[in-house]
PDB file of C-alpha atoms in Angstrom:
ATOM      1  CA  MET A   1     128.014  91.047  73.950  1.00  0.00           C
ATOM      2  CA  LEU A   2     128.101  87.746  72.355  1.00  0.00           C
ATOM      3  CA  MET A   3     124.796  85.782  71.826  1.00  0.00           C
ATOM      4  CA  ARG A   4     124.587  82.116  70.935  1.00  0.00           C
ATOM      5  CA  THR A   5     121.681  81.318  68.663  1.00  0.00           C
ATOM      6  CA  ASP A   6     119.928  77.980  68.478  1.00  0.00           C
ATOM      7  CA  PRO A   7     117.548  77.613  65.589  1.00  0.00           C
ATOM      8  CA  PHE A   8     115.886  74.471  67.233  1.00  0.00           C
ATOM      9  CA  ARG A   9     115.359  76.006  70.752  1.00  0.00           C
ATOM     10  CA  GLU A  10     111.802  77.012  70.128  1.00  0.00           C
ATOM     11  CA  ILE A  11     110.980  73.625  68.461  1.00  0.00           C
ATOM     12  CA  ASP A  12     112.473  71.935  71.681  1.00  0.00           C
ATOM     13  CA  ARG A  13     110.330  74.053  73.936  1.00  0.00           C
ATOM     14  CA  LEU A  14     107.188  73.233  72.121  1.00  0.00           C
ATOM     15  CA  ALA A  15     108.066  69.471  72.015  1.00  0.00           C
ATOM     16  CA  GLU A  16     108.640  69.436  75.794  1.00  0.00           C
ATOM     17  CA  GLN A  17     105.383  71.287  76.385  1.00  0.00           C
ATOM     18  CA  PHE A  18     103.247  68.778  74.343  1.00  0.00           C
ATOM     19  CA  PHE A  19     105.224  65.562  74.917  1.00  0.00           C
ATOM     20  CA  GLY A  20     106.675  66.276  78.336  1.00  0.00           C
ATOM     21  CA  THR A  21     110.060  65.379  79.759  1.00  0.00           C
ATOM     22  CA  ALA A  22     111.223  62.569  82.055  1.00  0.00           C
ATOM     23  CA  ALA A  23     111.018  65.007  84.967  1.00  0.00           C
ATOM     24  CA  ARG A  24     107.657  66.751  83.791  1.00  0.00           C
ATOM     25  CA  PRO A  25     105.531  64.161  82.069  1.00  0.00           C
ATOM     26  CA  ALA A  26     102.775  65.775  79.864  1.00  0.00           C
ATOM     27  CA  MET A  27     100.279  62.830  80.659  1.00  0.00           C
ATOM     28  CA  MET A  28      99.579  60.090  83.213  1.00  0.00           C
ATOM     29  CA  HIS A  29     101.140  56.728  82.272  1.00  0.00           C
ATOM     30  CA  LEU A  30      98.903  53.693  81.789  1.00  0.00           C
ATOM     31  CA  ASP A  31      98.998  50.037  81.302  1.00  0.00           C
ATOM     32  CA  ALA A  32      95.923  48.231  79.787  1.00  0.00           C
ATOM     33  CA  TYR A  33      95.396  44.397  79.616  1.00  0.00           C
ATOM     34  CA  ARG A  34      92.746  41.762  79.613  1.00  0.00           C
ATOM     35  CA  ASP A  35      92.728  39.131  82.184  1.00  0.00           C
ATOM     36  CA  GLY A  36      89.893  36.394  81.649  1.00  0.00           C
ATOM     37  CA  ASP A  37      86.490  38.153  81.545  1.00  0.00           C
ATOM     38  CA  TYR A  38      87.856  41.494  82.595  1.00  0.00           C
ATOM     39  CA  PHE A  39      89.707  44.345  80.986  1.00  0.00           C
ATOM     40  CA  TYR A  40      92.047  46.368  83.271  1.00  0.00           C
ATOM     41  CA  ALA A  41      93.467  49.919  83.020  1.00  0.00           C
ATOM     42  CA  THR A  42      96.038  51.040  85.524  1.00  0.00           C
ATOM     43  CA  PHE A  43      97.165  54.706  85.775  1.00  0.00           C
ATOM     44  CA  ASP A  44     100.244  56.001  87.626  1.00  0.00           C
ATOM     45  CA  LEU A  45      99.134  58.940  89.932  1.00  0.00           C
ATOM     46  CA  PRO A  46     101.674  59.325  92.787  1.00  0.00           C
ATOM     47  CA  GLY A  47     100.953  61.936  95.176  1.00  0.00           C
ATOM     48  CA  VAL A  48      97.461  62.699  93.884  1.00  0.00           C
ATOM     49  CA  ASP A  49      94.640  63.229  96.527  1.00  0.00           C
ATOM     50  CA  PRO A  50      91.911  60.512  95.719  1.00  0.00           C
ATOM     51  CA  ASP A  51      89.337  63.386  96.177  1.00  0.00           C
ATOM     52  CA  THR A  52      90.721  65.136  93.010  1.00  0.00           C
ATOM     53  CA  ILE A  53      90.357  62.010  90.730  1.00  0.00           C
ATOM     54  CA  ASP A  54      87.427  62.097  88.376  1.00  0.00           C
ATOM     55  CA  CYS A  55      86.501  59.137  86.186  1.00  0.00           C
ATOM     56  CA  THR A  56      83.719  59.443  83.681  1.00  0.00           C
ATOM     57  CA  VAL A  57      82.388  57.325  80.794  1.00  0.00           C
ATOM     58  CA  GLU A  58      80.379  58.953  78.009  1.00  0.00           C
ATOM     59  CA  ARG A  59      79.199  56.660  75.276  1.00  0.00           C
ATOM     60  CA  ASN A  60      82.403  54.684  74.785  1.00  0.00           C
ATOM     61  CA  VAL A  61      84.914  57.342  75.935  1.00  0.00           C
ATOM     62  CA  LEU A  62      86.475  56.875  79.428  1.00  0.00           C
ATOM     63  CA  THR A  63      88.002  60.083  80.706  1.00  0.00           C
ATOM     64  CA  VAL A  64      90.238  60.128  83.786  1.00  0.00           C
ATOM     65  CA  ARG A  65      91.088  63.538  85.325  1.00  0.00           C
ATOM     66  CA  ALA A  66      93.364  64.077  88.229  1.00  0.00           C
ATOM     67  CA  GLU A  67      95.027  67.009  89.923  1.00  0.00           C
ATOM     68  CA  ARG A  68      98.319  67.249  92.011  1.00  0.00           C
ATOM     69  CA  ARG A  69      98.595  70.368  94.044  1.00  0.00           C
ATOM     70  CA  ARG A  70     101.727  71.870  95.708  1.00  0.00           C
ATOM     71  CA  PRO A  71     101.605  72.409  99.478  1.00  0.00           C
ATOM     72  CA  SER A  72     100.454  75.861 100.299  1.00  0.00           C
ATOM     73  CA  GLY A  73      99.647  77.955 103.297  1.00  0.00           C
ATOM     74  CA  ASP A  74     101.399  80.301 105.644  1.00  0.00           C
ATOM     75  CA  GLY A  75     104.957  79.551 106.265  1.00  0.00           C
ATOM     76  CA  VAL A  76     105.374  77.239 103.150  1.00  0.00           C
ATOM     77  CA  GLU A  77     108.539  78.131 101.237  1.00  0.00           C
ATOM     78  CA  LEU A  78     108.970  76.369  97.985  1.00  0.00           C
ATOM     79  CA  VAL A  79     112.833  75.234  97.715  1.00  0.00           C
ATOM     80  CA  ALA A  80     112.711  73.021  94.732  1.00  0.00           C
ATOM     81  CA  ALA A  81     109.867  72.368  92.096  1.00  0.00           C
ATOM     82  CA  GLU A  82     110.742  69.365  89.850  1.00  0.00           C
ATOM     83  CA  ARG A  83     107.514  67.226  90.293  1.00  0.00           C
ATOM     84  CA  PRO A  84     104.803  67.926  87.647  1.00  0.00           C
ATOM     85  CA  MET A  85     101.764  69.753  89.128  1.00  0.00           C
ATOM     86  CA  GLY A  86      98.429  70.608  87.874  1.00  0.00           C
ATOM     87  CA  THR A  87      95.543  68.705  86.187  1.00  0.00           C
ATOM     88  CA  PHE A  88      96.273  65.585  84.173  1.00  0.00           C
ATOM     89  CA  THR A  89      93.797  64.181  81.838  1.00  0.00           C
ATOM     90  CA  ARG A  90      93.676  60.876  79.870  1.00  0.00           C
ATOM     91  CA  GLN A  91      90.981  59.486  77.400  1.00  0.00           C
ATOM     92  CA  LEU A  92      90.565  55.924  76.322  1.00  0.00           C
ATOM     93  CA  PHE A  93      88.150  54.767  73.694  1.00  0.00           C
ATOM     94  CA  LEU A  94      86.555  51.534  74.773  1.00  0.00           C
ATOM     95  CA  GLY A  95      85.174  49.013  72.313  1.00  0.00           C
ATOM     96  CA  ASP A  96      81.514  47.803  72.352  1.00  0.00           C
ATOM     97  CA  THR A  97      82.600  44.514  73.807  1.00  0.00           C
ATOM     98  CA  LEU A  98      82.982  46.090  77.277  1.00  0.00           C
ATOM     99  CA  ASP A  99      80.226  46.567  79.782  1.00  0.00           C
ATOM    100  CA  THR A 100      80.796  49.991  81.018  1.00  0.00           C
ATOM    101  CA  ASP A 101      77.896  50.003  83.214  1.00  0.00           C
ATOM    102  CA  LYS A 102      79.656  47.663  85.713  1.00  0.00           C
ATOM    103  CA  LEU A 103      83.023  49.572  85.669  1.00  0.00           C
ATOM    104  CA  GLU A 104      84.819  49.494  88.971  1.00  0.00           C
ATOM    105  CA  ALA A 105      87.461  51.896  90.240  1.00  0.00           C
ATOM    106  CA  GLY A 106      90.095  51.760  93.071  1.00  0.00           C
ATOM    107  CA  TYR A 107      93.078  53.846  94.119  1.00  0.00           C
ATOM    108  CA  GLU A 108      95.875  52.307  96.179  1.00  0.00           C
ATOM    109  CA  HIS A 109      99.574  53.272  96.604  1.00  0.00           C
ATOM    110  CA  GLY A 110      99.437  56.023  93.888  1.00  0.00           C
ATOM    111  CA  VAL A 111      97.869  53.630  91.173  1.00  0.00           C
ATOM    112  CA  LEU A 112      94.216  54.123  89.856  1.00  0.00           C
ATOM    113  CA  THR A 113      92.999  50.694  88.614  1.00  0.00           C
ATOM    114  CA  LEU A 114      89.852  50.411  86.611  1.00  0.00           C
ATOM    115  CA  ARG A 115      88.236  47.125  86.051  1.00  0.00           C
ATOM    116  CA  ILE A 116      85.738  46.747  83.240  1.00  0.00           C
ATOM    117  CA  PRO A 117      83.902  43.384  82.525  1.00  0.00           C
ATOM    118  CA  VAL A 118      83.782  42.026  79.027  1.00  0.00           C
ATOM    119  CA  ALA A 119      80.139  42.102  77.810  1.00  0.00           C
ATOM    120  CA  GLU A 120      78.377  38.697  77.613  1.00  0.00           C
ATOM    121  CA  ARG A 121      77.834  39.111  73.789  1.00  0.00           C
ATOM    122  CA  ALA A 122      81.554  39.443  73.462  1.00  0.00           C
ATOM    123  CA  LYS A 123      82.396  36.301  75.203  1.00  0.00           C
ATOM    124  CA  PRO A 124      83.297  33.090  73.245  1.00  0.00           C
ATOM    125  CA  ARG A 125      80.500  30.699  73.110  1.00  0.00           C
ATOM    126  CA  ARG A 126      80.076  27.303  71.697  1.00  0.00           C
ATOM    127  CA  VAL A 127      77.975  26.744  68.551  1.00  0.00           C
ATOM    128  CA  SER A 128      76.239  23.485  68.306  1.00  0.00           C
ATOM    129  CA  ILE A 129      76.446  21.530  65.070  1.00  0.00           C
ATOM    130  CA  THR A 130      73.913  19.082  63.836  1.00  0.00           C
ATOM    131  CA  ALA A 131      74.887  16.286  61.630  1.00  0.00           C
ATOM    132  CA  ASN A 132      71.536  15.313  59.936  1.00  0.00           C
ATOM    133  CA  GLY A 133      69.858  16.581  56.822  1.00  0.00           C
ATOM    134  CA  ASP A 134      67.439  18.672  58.558  1.00  0.00           C
ATOM    135  CA  ALA A 135      70.199  21.309  59.432  1.00  0.00           C
ATOM    136  CA  ARG A 136      71.136  21.679  55.819  1.00  0.00           C
ATOM    137  CA  ARG A 137      67.562  22.608  54.859  1.00  0.00           C
ATOM    138  CA  GLN A 138      67.259  25.074  57.611  1.00  0.00           C
ATOM    139  CA  ILE A 139      70.409  26.803  56.487  1.00  0.00           C
ATOM    140  CA  ASN A 140      69.556  27.026  52.783  1.00  0.00           C
ATOM    141  CA  ALA A 141      65.860  28.190  53.545  1.00  0.00           C
TER     142      ALA A 141
END
């Protein structure tokens, strides 16, 4: 019997397990951006039941957990299984400039959208400047 050896086979298998492949992603994909006074994070979760999505904030760590299940029951016969199933988790470390107490979440068309307002203390503000000699004495005092 002839056996072909591939010294990198085990490395490839481990890489697929941790990083995923195009057909089986290891994590949920995300876009994050700021628009005005809000920070947005959108997660692709097609085929996920909204009841299985869990979003928590502890300190400044946002954790999103979702589960995609295969159809089950009597008479269900699995013919092909290419879509990734199971529990997906993603964590984001949020800065102190966001007001996580007012975080809003919505799920539509397989996309979870989180909207987090920028904290008041982080918004740009105008500083008044005085032109008389009194301001100089206050600064040096």
